[in-house]
Amino acid sequence: MILIIIQIILIIILFGLIIFLSEHFFNILLRGFAPFIATRSGIIDKIVNELKLSREDVVYELGCGKAGFLRVMRRHYPKNKLVGIEYLYTPYFISRIQNSFLKNKLIIKRENIFKADIGKADFIYCYLNILAMKKLSPKFARECKPGCLVISFQFLIPEKDAQKILKVSKNEKVYFYKY
């Protein structure tokens, strides 16, 4: 009996893993989404230390995954509106579960980053890939309000000059773009 239960659990885990990998493969290959890779906490701390937010500023994280960037931002800026946008089901649900334990809630939306309304953001953080940044470039130019700061870990926004480049390690950079 115990052996059957273990087999059922393993089948459920395997099935979940197949769905997770299939979803990621489809979205990366066919939709140009970035893979689910989180920004390391040390990098997030360096980025947050560069920012000076007023209480009214709104921060978005596009492709938020588990919303690690926003959770660190929440510790530094407990009163600000922090919005995560994630399309993939697995990281979206993980971020929702983790968010349920926070005192000051984040806003986590399951939405396509290429279709999301970003017009209210004062700061936008992205750790995506070069294809996603290329697709987002005209969206930023069209929808970002004047003065919005777009921050990208590792990937340039094509045909846009960075206002600042922060070297966070030997081979890693954070790009700051003002719109």
XYZ file of C-alpha atoms in Angstrom:
179
model
C 0.000 0.000 0.000
C 2.772 2.441 0.932
C 4.602 1.564 -2.274
C 1.519 2.459 -4.333
C 1.172 5.813 -2.545
C 4.851 6.601 -3.191
C 4.419 5.703 -6.867
C 1.361 7.967 -7.150
C 3.249 10.845 -5.518
C 6.198 10.339 -7.877
C 3.869 10.284 -10.899
C 2.239 13.540 -9.750
C 5.657 15.169 -9.261
C 6.847 13.936 -12.664
C 3.661 15.169 -14.347
C 4.069 18.589 -12.683
C 7.687 18.758 -13.819
C 6.695 17.912 -17.403
C 4.056 20.671 -17.389
C 6.528 23.158 -15.872
C 9.234 22.403 -18.449
C 6.771 22.345 -21.364
C 5.340 25.723 -20.375
C 8.806 27.249 -20.113
C 10.002 25.736 -23.387
C 6.914 26.973 -25.251
C 7.063 30.489 -23.789
C 10.801 30.921 -24.280
C 10.987 29.458 -27.767
C 7.755 30.717 -29.294
C 6.856 33.843 -27.327
C 10.267 35.317 -26.601
C 9.836 35.217 -22.824
C 12.849 34.968 -20.552
C 13.581 31.766 -18.631
C 12.705 31.587 -14.948
C 15.992 32.713 -13.372
C 15.967 34.838 -10.237
C 18.256 37.800 -9.604
C 20.670 36.976 -6.774
C 19.957 38.804 -3.512
C 23.377 40.502 -3.470
C 22.649 42.059 -6.867
C 19.199 43.184 -5.718
C 20.734 44.877 -2.668
C 23.173 46.799 -4.879
C 20.347 47.958 -7.146
C 18.102 48.987 -4.254
C 20.957 50.992 -2.720
C 21.127 53.037 -5.942
C 17.446 54.006 -5.828
C 15.859 56.980 -4.102
C 12.091 56.631 -4.037
C 9.489 59.035 -2.762
C 6.522 57.596 -0.895
C 4.269 58.020 -3.938
C 6.537 56.195 -6.405
C 5.200 53.020 -8.007
C 7.599 50.158 -8.768
C 6.946 47.418 -11.329
C 8.904 44.222 -11.844
C 8.314 42.742 -15.297
C 8.722 38.979 -15.378
C 8.800 39.022 -11.591
C 9.158 35.256 -11.127
C 9.059 34.739 -7.361
C 9.068 38.548 -6.855
C 12.415 38.544 -5.042
C 13.239 42.071 -6.188
C 9.890 43.379 -4.942
C 10.203 41.627 -1.572
C 13.555 43.351 -0.990
C 12.022 46.654 -2.131
C 9.189 46.122 0.374
C 11.701 45.977 3.235
C 13.224 49.306 2.167
C 10.014 51.006 1.030
C 7.104 49.606 3.082
C 4.570 52.244 1.948
C 5.161 52.207 -1.807
C 2.968 50.443 -4.346
C 4.949 47.459 -5.677
C 3.585 45.521 -8.654
C 4.901 42.257 -10.078
C 3.872 40.987 -13.500
C 4.473 37.317 -14.279
C 3.001 35.211 -17.072
C 4.273 31.715 -16.252
C 2.003 29.796 -13.885
C 4.622 28.170 -11.667
C 6.559 31.282 -10.597
C 3.291 33.233 -10.431
C 1.794 30.801 -7.919
C 5.033 30.639 -5.922
C 5.099 34.437 -5.659
C 1.417 34.511 -4.640
C 2.022 31.954 -1.896
C 5.103 33.803 -0.608
C 3.200 37.089 -0.789
C 0.445 35.696 1.434
C 2.935 35.629 4.324
C 3.919 39.302 3.983
C 2.459 41.965 6.253
C 2.515 44.629 3.532
C 1.266 42.868 0.448
C 2.736 43.141 -3.017
C 0.455 43.265 -6.034
C 1.196 40.208 -8.173
C -0.563 39.941 -11.528
C -0.551 37.037 -13.958
C -0.264 38.919 -17.202
C 1.735 39.056 -20.419
C 4.489 41.661 -19.911
C 4.212 42.737 -23.533
C 0.536 43.619 -23.074
C 0.544 44.891 -19.478
C -0.208 48.543 -18.741
C 3.035 50.033 -17.393
C 1.984 53.673 -17.661
C 1.695 54.211 -13.884
C 5.207 52.985 -13.076
C 7.897 55.352 -11.806
C 10.463 52.532 -11.689
C 10.499 49.319 -13.727
C 12.894 46.447 -13.010
C 13.623 43.680 -15.554
C 15.869 40.625 -15.633
C 14.744 39.127 -18.910
C 16.770 38.411 -22.070
C 17.906 40.334 -25.139
C 14.894 39.294 -27.237
C 12.422 40.370 -24.546
C 14.208 43.708 -24.069
C 14.109 44.295 -27.825
C 10.356 43.619 -27.848
C 9.834 45.866 -24.803
C 11.885 48.787 -26.150
C 9.072 50.387 -28.210
C 6.617 49.690 -25.375
C 8.831 51.586 -22.923
C 9.139 54.519 -25.341
C 5.389 54.573 -25.922
C 4.010 53.877 -22.424
C 6.506 55.002 -19.787
C 5.597 58.287 -18.198
C 8.207 61.058 -18.307
C 10.930 60.432 -15.750
C 10.273 56.692 -15.425
C 13.480 54.799 -14.629
C 13.815 51.388 -16.299
C 16.416 49.147 -14.682
C 17.682 46.086 -16.535
C 20.024 43.494 -15.094
C 22.433 42.190 -17.743
C 20.525 43.117 -20.898
C 20.654 46.381 -22.831
C 17.643 48.126 -24.272
C 18.469 48.335 -27.991
C 19.012 51.810 -29.444
C 18.692 53.488 -26.035
C 21.598 54.994 -24.132
C 21.834 54.022 -20.490
C 21.817 56.944 -18.081
C 23.980 54.898 -15.729
C 25.736 51.524 -15.802
C 26.445 49.827 -12.488
C 29.067 47.084 -12.595
C 28.028 44.583 -9.927
C 30.637 41.896 -10.624
C 33.377 41.104 -13.122
C 30.926 40.172 -15.891
C 27.595 41.574 -14.687
C 26.083 45.011 -15.159
C 22.877 46.810 -14.309
C 21.611 49.372 -16.809
C 19.534 52.398 -15.788
C 17.434 54.118 -18.466
C 15.477 57.352 -18.012
C 12.349 57.905 -20.106
